[in-house]
Short mmCIF file of C-alpha atoms in Angstrom, two decimals:
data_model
loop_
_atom_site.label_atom_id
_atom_site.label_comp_id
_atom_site.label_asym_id
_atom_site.label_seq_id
_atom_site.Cartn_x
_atom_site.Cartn_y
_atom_site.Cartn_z
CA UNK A 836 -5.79 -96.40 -72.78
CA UNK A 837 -7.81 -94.21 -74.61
CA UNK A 838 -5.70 -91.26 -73.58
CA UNK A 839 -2.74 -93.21 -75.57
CA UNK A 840 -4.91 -94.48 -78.55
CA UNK A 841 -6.12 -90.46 -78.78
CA UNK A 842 -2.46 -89.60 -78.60
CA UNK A 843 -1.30 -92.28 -81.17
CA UNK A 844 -4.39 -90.83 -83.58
CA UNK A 845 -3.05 -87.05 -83.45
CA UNK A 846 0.67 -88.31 -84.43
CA UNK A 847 -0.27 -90.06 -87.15
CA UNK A 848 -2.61 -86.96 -88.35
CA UNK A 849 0.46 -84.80 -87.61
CA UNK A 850 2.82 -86.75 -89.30
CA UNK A 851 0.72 -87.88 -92.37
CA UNK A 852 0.27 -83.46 -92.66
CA UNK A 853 3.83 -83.61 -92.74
CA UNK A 854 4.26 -85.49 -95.66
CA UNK A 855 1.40 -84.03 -97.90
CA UNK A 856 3.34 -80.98 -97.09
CA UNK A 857 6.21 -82.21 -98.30
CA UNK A 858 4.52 -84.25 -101.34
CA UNK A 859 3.34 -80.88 -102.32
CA UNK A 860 6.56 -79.16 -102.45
CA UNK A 861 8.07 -81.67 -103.81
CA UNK A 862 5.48 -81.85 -106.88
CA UNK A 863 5.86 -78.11 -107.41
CA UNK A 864 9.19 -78.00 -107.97
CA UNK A 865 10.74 -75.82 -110.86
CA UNK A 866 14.72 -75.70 -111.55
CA UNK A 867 15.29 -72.41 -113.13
CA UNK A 868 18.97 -71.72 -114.99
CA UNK A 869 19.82 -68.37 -115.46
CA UNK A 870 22.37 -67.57 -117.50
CA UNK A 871 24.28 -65.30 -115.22
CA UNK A 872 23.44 -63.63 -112.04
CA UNK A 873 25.61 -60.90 -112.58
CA UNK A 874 23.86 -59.45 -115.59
CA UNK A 875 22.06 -56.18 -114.84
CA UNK A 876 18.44 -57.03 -116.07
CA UNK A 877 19.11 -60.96 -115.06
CA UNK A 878 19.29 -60.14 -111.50
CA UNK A 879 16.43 -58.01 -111.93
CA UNK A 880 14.61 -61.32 -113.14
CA UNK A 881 15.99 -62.84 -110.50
CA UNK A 882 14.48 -61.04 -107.71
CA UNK A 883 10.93 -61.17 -109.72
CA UNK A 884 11.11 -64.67 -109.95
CA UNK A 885 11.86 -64.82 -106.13
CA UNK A 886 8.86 -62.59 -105.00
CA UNK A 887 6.10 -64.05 -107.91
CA UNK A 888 6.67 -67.38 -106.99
CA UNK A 889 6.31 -67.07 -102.84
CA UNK A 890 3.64 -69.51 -101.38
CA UNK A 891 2.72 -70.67 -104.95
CA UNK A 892 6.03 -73.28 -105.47
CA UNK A 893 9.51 -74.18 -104.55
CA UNK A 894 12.26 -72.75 -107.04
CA UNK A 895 15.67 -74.47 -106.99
CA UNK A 896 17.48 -71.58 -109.18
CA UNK A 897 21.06 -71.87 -109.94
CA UNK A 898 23.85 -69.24 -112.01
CA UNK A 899 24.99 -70.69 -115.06
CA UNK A 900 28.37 -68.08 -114.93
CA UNK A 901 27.48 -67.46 -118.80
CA UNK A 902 28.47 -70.87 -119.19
CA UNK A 903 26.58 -73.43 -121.65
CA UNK A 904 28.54 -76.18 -120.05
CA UNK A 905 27.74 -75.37 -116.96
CA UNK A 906 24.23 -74.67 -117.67
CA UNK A 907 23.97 -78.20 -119.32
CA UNK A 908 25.22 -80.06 -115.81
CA UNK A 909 22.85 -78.11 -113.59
CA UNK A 910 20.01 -79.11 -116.13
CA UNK A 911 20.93 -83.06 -115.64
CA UNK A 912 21.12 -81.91 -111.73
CA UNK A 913 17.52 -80.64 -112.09
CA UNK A 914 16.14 -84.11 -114.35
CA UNK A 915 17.97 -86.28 -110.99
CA UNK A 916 16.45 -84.02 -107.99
CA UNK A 917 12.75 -85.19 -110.91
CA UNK A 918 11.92 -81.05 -110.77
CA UNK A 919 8.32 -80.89 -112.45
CA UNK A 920 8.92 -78.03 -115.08
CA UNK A 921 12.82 -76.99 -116.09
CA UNK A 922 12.80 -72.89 -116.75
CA UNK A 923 16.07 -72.15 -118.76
CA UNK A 924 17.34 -68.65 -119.11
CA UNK A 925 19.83 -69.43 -122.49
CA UNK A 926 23.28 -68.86 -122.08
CA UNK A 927 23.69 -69.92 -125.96
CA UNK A 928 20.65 -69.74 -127.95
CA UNK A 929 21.82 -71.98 -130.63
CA UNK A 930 22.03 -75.05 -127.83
CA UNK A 931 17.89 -74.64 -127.56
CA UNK A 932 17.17 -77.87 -129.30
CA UNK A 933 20.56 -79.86 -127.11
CA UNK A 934 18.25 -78.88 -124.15
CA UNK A 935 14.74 -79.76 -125.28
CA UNK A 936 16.27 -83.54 -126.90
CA UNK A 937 17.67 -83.29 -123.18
CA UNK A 938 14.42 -82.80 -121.43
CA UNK A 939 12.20 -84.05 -123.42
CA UNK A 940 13.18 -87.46 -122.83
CA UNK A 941 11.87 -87.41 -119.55
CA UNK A 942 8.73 -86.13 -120.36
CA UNK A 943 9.03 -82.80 -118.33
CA UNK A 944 7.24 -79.28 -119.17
CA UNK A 945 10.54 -76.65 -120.60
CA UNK A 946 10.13 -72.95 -120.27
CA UNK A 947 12.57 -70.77 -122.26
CA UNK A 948 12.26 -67.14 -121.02
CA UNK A 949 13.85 -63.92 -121.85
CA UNK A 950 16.79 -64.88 -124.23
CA UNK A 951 14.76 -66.46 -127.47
CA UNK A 952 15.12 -69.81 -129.06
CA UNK A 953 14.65 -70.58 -132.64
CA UNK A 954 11.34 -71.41 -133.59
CA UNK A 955 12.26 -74.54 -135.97
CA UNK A 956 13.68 -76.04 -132.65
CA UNK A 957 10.73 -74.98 -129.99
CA UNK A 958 8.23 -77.11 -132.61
CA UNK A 959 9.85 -80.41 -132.05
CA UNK A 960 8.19 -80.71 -128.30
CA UNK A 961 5.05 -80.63 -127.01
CA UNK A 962 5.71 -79.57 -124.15
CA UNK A 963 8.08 -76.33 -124.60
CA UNK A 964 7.61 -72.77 -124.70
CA UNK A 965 8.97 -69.20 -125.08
CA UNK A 966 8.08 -66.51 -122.71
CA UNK A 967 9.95 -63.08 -123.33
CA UNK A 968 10.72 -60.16 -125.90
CA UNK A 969 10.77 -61.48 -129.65
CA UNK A 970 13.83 -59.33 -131.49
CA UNK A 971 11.73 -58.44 -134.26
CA UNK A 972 9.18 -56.73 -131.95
CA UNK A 973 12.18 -55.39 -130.29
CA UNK A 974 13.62 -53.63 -133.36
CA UNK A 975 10.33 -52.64 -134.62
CA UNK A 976 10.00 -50.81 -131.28
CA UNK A 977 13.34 -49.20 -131.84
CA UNK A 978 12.77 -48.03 -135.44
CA UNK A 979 9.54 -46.59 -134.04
CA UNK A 980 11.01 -44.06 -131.49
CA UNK A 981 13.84 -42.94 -134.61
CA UNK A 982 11.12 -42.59 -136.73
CA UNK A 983 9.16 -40.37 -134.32
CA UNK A 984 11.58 -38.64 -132.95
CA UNK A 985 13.24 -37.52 -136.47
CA UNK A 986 9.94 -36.18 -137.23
CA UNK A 987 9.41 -34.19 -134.54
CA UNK A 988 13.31 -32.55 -134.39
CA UNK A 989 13.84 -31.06 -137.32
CA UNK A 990 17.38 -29.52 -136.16
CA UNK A 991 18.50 -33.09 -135.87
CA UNK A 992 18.87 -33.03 -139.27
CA UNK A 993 22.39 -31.00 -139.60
CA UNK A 994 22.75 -31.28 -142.93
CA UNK A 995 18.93 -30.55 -143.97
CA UNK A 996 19.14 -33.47 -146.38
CA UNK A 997 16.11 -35.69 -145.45
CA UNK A 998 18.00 -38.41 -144.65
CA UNK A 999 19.22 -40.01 -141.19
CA UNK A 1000 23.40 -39.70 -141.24
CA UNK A 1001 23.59 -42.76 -138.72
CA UNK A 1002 26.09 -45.57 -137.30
CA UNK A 1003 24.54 -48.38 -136.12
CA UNK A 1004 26.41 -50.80 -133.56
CA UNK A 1005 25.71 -54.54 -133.34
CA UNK A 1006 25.79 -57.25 -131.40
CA UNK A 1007 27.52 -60.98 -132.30
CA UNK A 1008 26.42 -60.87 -136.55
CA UNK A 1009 25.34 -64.56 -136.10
CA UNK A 1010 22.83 -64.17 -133.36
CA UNK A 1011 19.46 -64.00 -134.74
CA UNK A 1012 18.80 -60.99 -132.35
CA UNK A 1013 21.22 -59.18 -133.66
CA UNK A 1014 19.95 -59.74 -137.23
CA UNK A 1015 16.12 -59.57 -136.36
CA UNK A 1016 16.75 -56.40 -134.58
CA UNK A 1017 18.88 -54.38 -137.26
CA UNK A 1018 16.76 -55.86 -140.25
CA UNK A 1019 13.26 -55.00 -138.49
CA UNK A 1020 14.21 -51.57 -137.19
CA UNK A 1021 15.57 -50.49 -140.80
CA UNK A 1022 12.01 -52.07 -142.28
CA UNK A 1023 10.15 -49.80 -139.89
CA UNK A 1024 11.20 -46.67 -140.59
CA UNK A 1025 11.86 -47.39 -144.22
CA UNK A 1026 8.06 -47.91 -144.54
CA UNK A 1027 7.77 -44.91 -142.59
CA UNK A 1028 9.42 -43.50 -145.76
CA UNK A 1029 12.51 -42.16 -144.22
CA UNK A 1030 15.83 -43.13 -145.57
CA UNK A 1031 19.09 -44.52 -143.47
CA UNK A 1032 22.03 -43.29 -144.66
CA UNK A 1033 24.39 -45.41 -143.14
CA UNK A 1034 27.71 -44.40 -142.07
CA UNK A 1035 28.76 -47.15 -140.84
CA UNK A 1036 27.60 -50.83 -139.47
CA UNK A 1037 29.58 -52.14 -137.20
CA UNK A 1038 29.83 -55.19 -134.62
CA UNK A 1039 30.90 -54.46 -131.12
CA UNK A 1040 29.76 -58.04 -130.01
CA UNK A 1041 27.22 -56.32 -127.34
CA UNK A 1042 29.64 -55.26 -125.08
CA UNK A 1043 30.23 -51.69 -123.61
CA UNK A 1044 34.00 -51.61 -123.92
CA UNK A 1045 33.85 -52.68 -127.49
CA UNK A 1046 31.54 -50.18 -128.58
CA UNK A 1047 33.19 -47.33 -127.04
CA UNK A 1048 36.42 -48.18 -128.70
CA UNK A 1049 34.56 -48.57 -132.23
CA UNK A 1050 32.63 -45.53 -131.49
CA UNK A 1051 35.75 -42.97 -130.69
CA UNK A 1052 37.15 -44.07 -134.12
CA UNK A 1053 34.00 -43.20 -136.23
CA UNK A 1054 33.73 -40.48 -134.44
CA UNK A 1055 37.25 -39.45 -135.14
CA UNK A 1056 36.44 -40.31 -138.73
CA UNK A 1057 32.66 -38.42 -139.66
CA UNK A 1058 32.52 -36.43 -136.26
CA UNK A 1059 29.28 -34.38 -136.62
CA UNK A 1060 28.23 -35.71 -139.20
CA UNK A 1061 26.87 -38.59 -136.98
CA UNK A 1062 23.14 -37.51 -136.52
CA UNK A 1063 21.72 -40.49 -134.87
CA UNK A 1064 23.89 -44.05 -133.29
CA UNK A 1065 21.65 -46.90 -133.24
CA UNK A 1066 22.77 -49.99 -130.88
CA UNK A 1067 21.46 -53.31 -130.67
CA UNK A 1068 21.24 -53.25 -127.15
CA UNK A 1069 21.83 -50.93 -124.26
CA UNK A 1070 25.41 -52.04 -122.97
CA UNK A 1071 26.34 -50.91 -126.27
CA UNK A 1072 24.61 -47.38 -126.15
CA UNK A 1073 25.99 -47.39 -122.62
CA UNK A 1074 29.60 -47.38 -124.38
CA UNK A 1075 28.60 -44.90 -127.25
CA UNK A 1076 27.95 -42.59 -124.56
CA UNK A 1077 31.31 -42.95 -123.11
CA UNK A 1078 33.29 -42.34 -126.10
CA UNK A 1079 31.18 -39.15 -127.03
CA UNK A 1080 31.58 -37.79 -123.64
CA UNK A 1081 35.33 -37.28 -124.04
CA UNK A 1082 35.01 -35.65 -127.06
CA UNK A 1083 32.36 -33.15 -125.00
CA UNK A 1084 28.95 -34.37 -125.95
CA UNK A 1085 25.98 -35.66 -124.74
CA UNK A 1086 26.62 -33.90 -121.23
CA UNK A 1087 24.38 -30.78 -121.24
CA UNK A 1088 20.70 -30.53 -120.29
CA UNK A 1089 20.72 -28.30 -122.94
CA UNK A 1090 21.58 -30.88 -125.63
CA UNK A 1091 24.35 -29.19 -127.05
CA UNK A 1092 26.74 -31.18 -128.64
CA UNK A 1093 24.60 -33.86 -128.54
CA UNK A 1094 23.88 -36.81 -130.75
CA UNK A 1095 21.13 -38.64 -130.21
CA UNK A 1096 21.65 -42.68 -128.92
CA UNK A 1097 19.12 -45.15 -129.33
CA UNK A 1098 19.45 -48.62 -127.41
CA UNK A 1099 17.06 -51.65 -126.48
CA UNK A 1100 16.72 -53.28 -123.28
CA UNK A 1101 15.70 -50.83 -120.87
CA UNK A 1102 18.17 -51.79 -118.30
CA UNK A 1103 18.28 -49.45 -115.45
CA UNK A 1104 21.86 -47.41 -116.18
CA UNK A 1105 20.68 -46.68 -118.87
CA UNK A 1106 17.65 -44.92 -118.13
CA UNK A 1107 19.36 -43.47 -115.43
CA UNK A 1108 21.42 -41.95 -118.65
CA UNK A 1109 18.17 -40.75 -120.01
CA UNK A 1110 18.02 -39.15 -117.12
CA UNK A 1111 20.78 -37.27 -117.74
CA UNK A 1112 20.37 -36.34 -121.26
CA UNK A 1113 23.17 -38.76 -122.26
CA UNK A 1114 21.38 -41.23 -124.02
CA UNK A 1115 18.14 -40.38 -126.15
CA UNK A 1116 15.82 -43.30 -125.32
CA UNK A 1117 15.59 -47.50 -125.19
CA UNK A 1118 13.20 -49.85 -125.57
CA UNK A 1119 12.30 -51.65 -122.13
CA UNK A 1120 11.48 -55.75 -121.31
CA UNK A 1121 9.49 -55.33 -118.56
CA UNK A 1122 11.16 -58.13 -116.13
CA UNK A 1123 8.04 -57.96 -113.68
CA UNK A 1124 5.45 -58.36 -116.28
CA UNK A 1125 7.80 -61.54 -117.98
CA UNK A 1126 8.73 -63.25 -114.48
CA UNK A 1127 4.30 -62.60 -113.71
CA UNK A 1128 3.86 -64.98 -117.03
CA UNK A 1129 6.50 -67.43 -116.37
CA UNK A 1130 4.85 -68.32 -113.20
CA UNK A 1131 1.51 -68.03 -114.01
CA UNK A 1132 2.17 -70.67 -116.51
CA UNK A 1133 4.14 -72.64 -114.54
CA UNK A 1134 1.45 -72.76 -112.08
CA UNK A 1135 -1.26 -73.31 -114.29
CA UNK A 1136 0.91 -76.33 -115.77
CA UNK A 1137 1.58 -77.71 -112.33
CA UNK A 1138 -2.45 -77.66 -111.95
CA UNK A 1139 -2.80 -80.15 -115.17
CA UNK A 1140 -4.50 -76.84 -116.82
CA UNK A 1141 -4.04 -75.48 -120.22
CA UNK A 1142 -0.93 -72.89 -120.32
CA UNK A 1143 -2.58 -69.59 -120.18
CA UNK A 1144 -5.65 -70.62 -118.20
CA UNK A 1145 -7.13 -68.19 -116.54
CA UNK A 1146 -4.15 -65.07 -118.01
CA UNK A 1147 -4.39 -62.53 -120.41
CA UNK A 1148 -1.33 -63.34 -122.15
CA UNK A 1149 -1.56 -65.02 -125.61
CA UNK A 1150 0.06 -67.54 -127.79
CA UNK A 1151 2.21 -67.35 -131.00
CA UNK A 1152 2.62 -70.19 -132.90
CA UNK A 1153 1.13 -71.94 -129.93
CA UNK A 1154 4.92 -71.62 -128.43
CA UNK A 1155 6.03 -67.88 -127.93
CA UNK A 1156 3.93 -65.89 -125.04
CA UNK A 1157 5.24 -62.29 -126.49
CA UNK A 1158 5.84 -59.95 -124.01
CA UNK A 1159 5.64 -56.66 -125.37
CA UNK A 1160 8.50 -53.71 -125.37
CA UNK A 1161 7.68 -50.55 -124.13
CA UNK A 1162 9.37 -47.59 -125.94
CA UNK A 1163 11.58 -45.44 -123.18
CA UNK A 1164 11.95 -41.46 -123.99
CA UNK A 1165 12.11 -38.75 -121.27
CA UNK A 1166 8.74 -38.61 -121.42
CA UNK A 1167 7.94 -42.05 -119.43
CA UNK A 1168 11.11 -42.52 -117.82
CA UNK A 1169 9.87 -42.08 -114.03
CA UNK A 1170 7.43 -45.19 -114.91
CA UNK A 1171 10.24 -47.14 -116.51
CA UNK A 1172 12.40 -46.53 -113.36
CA UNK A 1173 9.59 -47.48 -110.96
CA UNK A 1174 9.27 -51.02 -112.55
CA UNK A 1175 12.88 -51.54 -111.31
CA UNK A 1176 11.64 -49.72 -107.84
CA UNK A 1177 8.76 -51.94 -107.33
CA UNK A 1178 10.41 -55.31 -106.70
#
């Protein structure tokens, strides 16, 4: 008899364990949306998120397919399956405020990361946030490494004018990042007091295709008189580089016939194009150092502690937790490389 009772005693200890276990993954849950899998420096977040978050919390992470729709049922998926804290990867930043009036009606913790909402939208909750590159820091960064590098090349100026003969290539014109980024990088090296002289300004919608088409016409139109092509991001400088390459440039060690491309992202082709002297330099969002906040926050939130307890990351606004660009020349590539190595 006592044999049984001990026996009946253990189960219940065995099974009760079972449930805590499972009451504790089930109240760490986070449904994270990224906006597509298939994105160079998504999947890279991806695979951050994956290792950062081991033996901390359960993630149930989904693809969007670069779909807003899609990304809108999968966040009514995650409000049914009651995750604690939705983590949304935009797909269309102007649909921010859709998803917080969405969220916020249940009363759950939102976490934007890596593609920036508007800030007039992130103050109407509580209990949202930002974590990621701000595109004002981003083109700041940008007009930094012109700025510098103009200074220090004096050949690049073929025409000995002073002036920067440049195109720059943009993303969608009514995407705030697009605007932040050309407006901000212009400020900084104006105050630097060097002067644009802008060839052309052009939108290539962020794609590489796009971009290589608009670039082999101004090329065909001001040829070497192009001393510098600015891009909004680096799929764009990716396709820069493609149309000067048939024309015979940026293909030398030697950096003949070369014109110097600027991009912003830092994802990994294209400092593999650093690499090869194709592509002058970027401006990198470090995806290890953003996927290290998102969960730190996460799991200070699923603790019932402040945000950035116990972090070294700071507020903006009390809503954006900036994560800093880091400049990309030839100089620190190897370290820009390894952050993609060390996953």
């Amino acid at each position: 008899m006592i044999n049984k009772k001990l026996f009946l005693f253990i189960l219940v200890i065995i099974l009760s364990s079972s449930i805590l276990l499972y009451t504790q993954k089930k109240n760490s849950l986070i449904g994270i949306a990224l906006y597509r899998y298939d994105d160079d420096y998504t999947k890279y977040l991806k695979q951050y998120l994956e290792k950062n978050a081991r033996n901390n919390f359960s993630l149930l992470m989904v693809d969007s397919y670069n779909s807003q729709a899609t990304q809108n049922a999968q966040i009514d998926m995650f409000l049914k399956k009651n995750v604690n804290i939705v983590a949304v990867n935009l797909v269309d930043k102007n649909q921010a405020q859709k998803i917080i009036d969405k969220v916020s009606i249940n009363d759950i913790p939102l976490i934007f990361f890596d593609r920036e909402p508007d800030f007039d939208s992130m103050k109407t909750y509580d209990k949202v946030w930002y974590i990621g590159g701000k595109s004002d820091e981003a083109g700041i960064a940008q007009g930094r490494l012109i700025a510098e590098s103009w200074r220090e090349r004096l050949n690049w100026d073929k025409n000995e004018d002073g002036k920067i003969q440049c195109i720059i290539i943009k993303g969608d014109t009514n995407d705030r990042d697009t605007i932040n980024r050309t407006e901000y990088m212009k400020k900084y090296i104006a105050s630097n007091n060097i002067k644009l002289d802008i060839l052309a300004e052009v939108s290539a919608m962020g794609k590489r295709d796009l971009a290589m088409g608009t670039v082999e016409q101004l090329f065909i139109k001001y040829g070497k008189k192009i001393e510098y092509i600015i891009c909004n991001n680096d799929y764009m400088a990716l396709g820069a580089l493609d149309a000067l390459k048939k024309y015979g440039f940026n293909n030398s060690s030697r950096m003949l016939n070369y014109i110097p491309i600027v991009g912003i992202d830092g994802i990994l082709e294209c400092l593999y194009e650093i690499k090869n002297y194709g592509i002058f330099a970027t401006v990198l969002q470090n995806p290890s150092v953003q996927t290290q906040a998102l969960c730190a926050v996460s799991r200070n939130i699923l603790n019932g502690k402040a945000p950035l307890d116990g972090t070294h990351f700071n507020f903006d606004n009390n809503k954006y937790i900036s994560i800093p660009y880091i400049p990309v020349t030839a100089s620190n590539l190897e370290r820009a490389i390894g952050i993609y190595n060390s996953k």
